[in-house]
Amino acid sequence: MESGDVTERVTLLSHQLSMVETSTAYDAITRMQLQENISTLEYENERLAQEARQQREDAVYHRDFFYRLLEATDQLNLAIADIHQDYIRTVNVSEEIFIWDIPPVLVFNMAQMMWSFALRSLIM
């Protein structure tokens, strides 16, 4: 081999080695970026899963609260009906009298007391 061929061959091999090293460096950088992206996605996935669990728990709590509120409303309506019946019996009037014939102050005071009781029982 001639010395020019050897030099050319060494230059070519050096260039190829440099390209391999550059490619290896790019591969390492790409792997690091991919690993960072994977870590970010895993973190976001866990955060979203936790948020979904919290929303499910909140939904259960709100549903239960809504049902307790409905139950309290039903109890309040029954109590108002009982008060109405007691009022009808007390004043000895016919059964055709409707709730708006009860003095508004009495209805308001009783409703206020019943709602206050119902809300306290919901909170406890």
mmCIF file of C-alpha atoms in Angstrom:
data_model
loop_
_atom_site.group_PDB
_atom_site.id
_atom_site.type_symbol
_atom_site.label_atom_id
_atom_site.label_comp_id
_atom_site.label_asym_id
_atom_site.label_seq_id
_atom_site.Cartn_x
_atom_site.Cartn_y
_atom_site.Cartn_z
ATOM 1 C CA MET A 1 0.000 0.000 0.000
ATOM 2 C CA GLU A 2 1.147 3.403 -0.757
ATOM 3 C CA SER A 3 1.437 6.017 1.888
ATOM 4 C CA GLY A 4 -1.249 8.186 0.217
ATOM 5 C CA ASP A 5 -3.673 5.252 0.251
ATOM 6 C CA VAL A 6 -2.925 4.587 3.895
ATOM 7 C CA THR A 7 -3.460 8.235 4.801
ATOM 8 C CA GLU A 8 -6.688 8.299 2.832
ATOM 9 C CA ARG A 9 -7.828 5.092 4.475
ATOM 10 C CA VAL A 10 -6.951 6.416 7.954
ATOM 11 C CA THR A 11 -8.813 9.648 7.220
ATOM 12 C CA LEU A 12 -11.856 7.694 6.033
ATOM 13 C CA LEU A 13 -11.801 5.438 9.111
ATOM 14 C CA SER A 14 -11.351 8.452 11.371
ATOM 15 C CA HIS A 15 -14.336 10.131 9.724
ATOM 16 C CA GLN A 16 -16.434 6.965 10.087
ATOM 17 C CA LEU A 17 -15.409 6.673 13.737
ATOM 18 C CA SER A 18 -16.353 10.301 14.308
ATOM 19 C CA MET A 19 -19.761 9.669 12.705
ATOM 20 C CA VAL A 20 -20.306 6.602 14.916
ATOM 21 C CA GLU A 21 -19.350 8.590 18.010
ATOM 22 C CA THR A 22 -21.700 11.420 16.988
ATOM 23 C CA SER A 23 -24.484 8.935 16.311
ATOM 24 C CA THR A 24 -23.875 7.287 19.683
ATOM 25 C CA ALA A 25 -24.000 10.663 21.402
ATOM 26 C CA TYR A 26 -27.274 11.522 19.639
ATOM 27 C CA ASP A 27 -28.680 8.130 20.613
ATOM 28 C CA ALA A 28 -27.731 8.717 24.247
ATOM 29 C CA ILE A 29 -29.302 12.188 24.230
ATOM 30 C CA THR A 30 -32.442 10.817 22.574
ATOM 31 C CA ARG A 31 -32.656 8.015 25.158
ATOM 32 C CA MET A 32 -32.325 10.540 27.991
ATOM 33 C CA GLN A 33 -35.059 12.722 26.473
ATOM 34 C CA LEU A 34 -37.302 9.701 26.002
ATOM 35 C CA GLN A 35 -36.712 8.652 29.606
ATOM 36 C CA GLU A 36 -37.588 12.174 30.786
ATOM 37 C CA ASN A 37 -40.741 12.092 28.645
ATOM 38 C CA ILE A 38 -41.670 8.689 30.069
ATOM 39 C CA SER A 39 -41.162 9.980 33.612
ATOM 40 C CA THR A 40 -43.287 13.053 32.867
ATOM 41 C CA LEU A 41 -46.044 10.906 31.358
ATOM 42 C CA GLU A 42 -45.976 8.505 34.317
ATOM 43 C CA TYR A 43 -46.231 11.442 36.734
ATOM 44 C CA GLU A 44 -49.115 13.012 34.779
ATOM 45 C CA ASN A 45 -50.849 9.640 34.534
ATOM 46 C CA GLU A 46 -50.651 9.178 38.311
ATOM 47 C CA ARG A 47 -51.819 12.751 38.906
ATOM 48 C CA LEU A 48 -54.808 12.248 36.600
ATOM 49 C CA ALA A 49 -55.610 8.904 38.231
ATOM 50 C CA GLN A 50 -55.549 10.581 41.663
ATOM 51 C CA GLU A 51 -57.769 13.379 40.357
ATOM 52 C CA ALA A 52 -60.220 10.819 38.939
ATOM 53 C CA ARG A 53 -60.288 8.973 42.290
ATOM 54 C CA GLN A 54 -60.949 12.260 44.099
ATOM 55 C CA GLN A 55 -63.762 13.128 41.690
ATOM 56 C CA ARG A 56 -65.341 9.705 42.249
ATOM 57 C CA GLU A 57 -65.153 10.198 46.022
ATOM 58 C CA ASP A 58 -66.631 13.684 45.665
ATOM 59 C CA ALA A 59 -69.419 12.345 43.462
ATOM 60 C CA VAL A 60 -70.298 9.692 46.048
ATOM 61 C CA TYR A 61 -70.287 12.313 48.821
ATOM 62 C CA HIS A 62 -72.463 14.715 46.807
ATOM 63 C CA ARG A 63 -74.862 11.940 45.831
ATOM 64 C CA ASP A 64 -75.221 10.882 49.470
ATOM 65 C CA PHE A 65 -75.677 14.501 50.534
ATOM 66 C CA PHE A 66 -78.343 14.980 47.840
ATOM 67 C CA TYR A 67 -80.245 11.892 49.020
ATOM 68 C CA ARG A 68 -80.036 13.054 52.641
ATOM 69 C CA LEU A 69 -81.326 16.445 51.532
ATOM 70 C CA LEU A 70 -84.222 14.787 49.673
ATOM 71 C CA GLU A 71 -85.011 12.715 52.741
ATOM 72 C CA ALA A 72 -84.909 15.816 54.953
ATOM 73 C CA THR A 73 -87.191 17.610 52.491
ATOM 74 C CA ASP A 74 -89.648 14.719 52.597
ATOM 75 C CA GLN A 75 -89.574 14.753 56.395
ATOM 76 C CA LEU A 76 -90.090 18.499 56.362
ATOM 77 C CA ASN A 77 -93.056 18.154 54.005
ATOM 78 C CA LEU A 78 -94.541 15.488 56.267
ATOM 79 C CA ALA A 79 -94.043 17.723 59.303
ATOM 80 C CA ILE A 80 -95.699 20.633 57.506
ATOM 81 C CA ALA A 81 -98.599 18.379 56.548
ATOM 82 C CA ASP A 82 -98.892 17.278 60.202
ATOM 83 C CA ILE A 83 -98.847 20.903 61.333
ATOM 84 C CA HIS A 84 -101.513 21.700 58.772
ATOM 85 C CA GLN A 85 -103.680 18.837 59.992
ATOM 86 C CA ASP A 86 -103.183 19.910 63.619
ATOM 87 C CA TYR A 87 -104.153 23.440 62.701
ATOM 88 C CA ILE A 88 -107.283 22.219 60.920
ATOM 89 C CA ARG A 89 -108.253 20.127 63.941
ATOM 90 C CA THR A 90 -107.461 22.972 66.354
ATOM 91 C CA VAL A 91 -109.639 25.570 64.677
ATOM 92 C CA ASN A 92 -112.270 22.982 63.793
ATOM 93 C CA VAL A 93 -112.629 23.893 60.127
ATOM 94 C CA SER A 94 -113.442 21.755 57.138
ATOM 95 C CA GLU A 95 -110.796 19.634 55.417
ATOM 96 C CA GLU A 96 -111.068 21.715 52.258
ATOM 97 C CA ILE A 97 -108.826 24.423 53.706
ATOM 98 C CA PHE A 98 -105.420 24.495 52.045
ATOM 99 C CA ILE A 99 -102.064 25.294 53.545
ATOM 100 C CA TRP A 100 -102.161 28.923 52.393
ATOM 101 C CA ASP A 101 -105.092 29.476 54.756
ATOM 102 C CA ILE A 102 -102.708 29.007 57.695
ATOM 103 C CA PRO A 103 -101.395 32.351 58.936
ATOM 104 C CA PRO A 104 -98.196 33.043 56.974
ATOM 105 C CA VAL A 105 -96.211 33.864 60.105
ATOM 106 C CA LEU A 106 -96.966 30.414 61.541
ATOM 107 C CA VAL A 107 -96.005 28.668 58.301
ATOM 108 C CA PHE A 108 -92.803 30.701 57.990
ATOM 109 C CA ASN A 109 -91.748 30.128 61.599
ATOM 110 C CA MET A 110 -92.441 26.400 61.456
ATOM 111 C CA ALA A 111 -90.704 25.997 58.091
ATOM 112 C CA GLN A 112 -87.707 27.935 59.352
ATOM 113 C CA MET A 113 -87.463 25.733 62.444
ATOM 114 C CA MET A 114 -87.835 22.545 60.398
ATOM 115 C CA TRP A 115 -85.200 23.573 57.810
ATOM 116 C CA SER A 116 -82.833 24.531 60.588
ATOM 117 C CA PHE A 117 -83.346 21.117 62.194
ATOM 118 C CA ALA A 118 -83.013 19.310 58.844
ATOM 119 C CA LEU A 119 -79.780 21.085 57.941
ATOM 120 C CA ARG A 120 -78.284 20.441 61.385
ATOM 121 C CA SER A 121 -79.090 16.749 61.056
ATOM 122 C CA LEU A 122 -77.452 16.665 57.608
ATOM 123 C CA ILE A 123 -74.269 18.258 58.862
ATOM 124 C CA MET A 124 -73.931 15.832 61.769
#
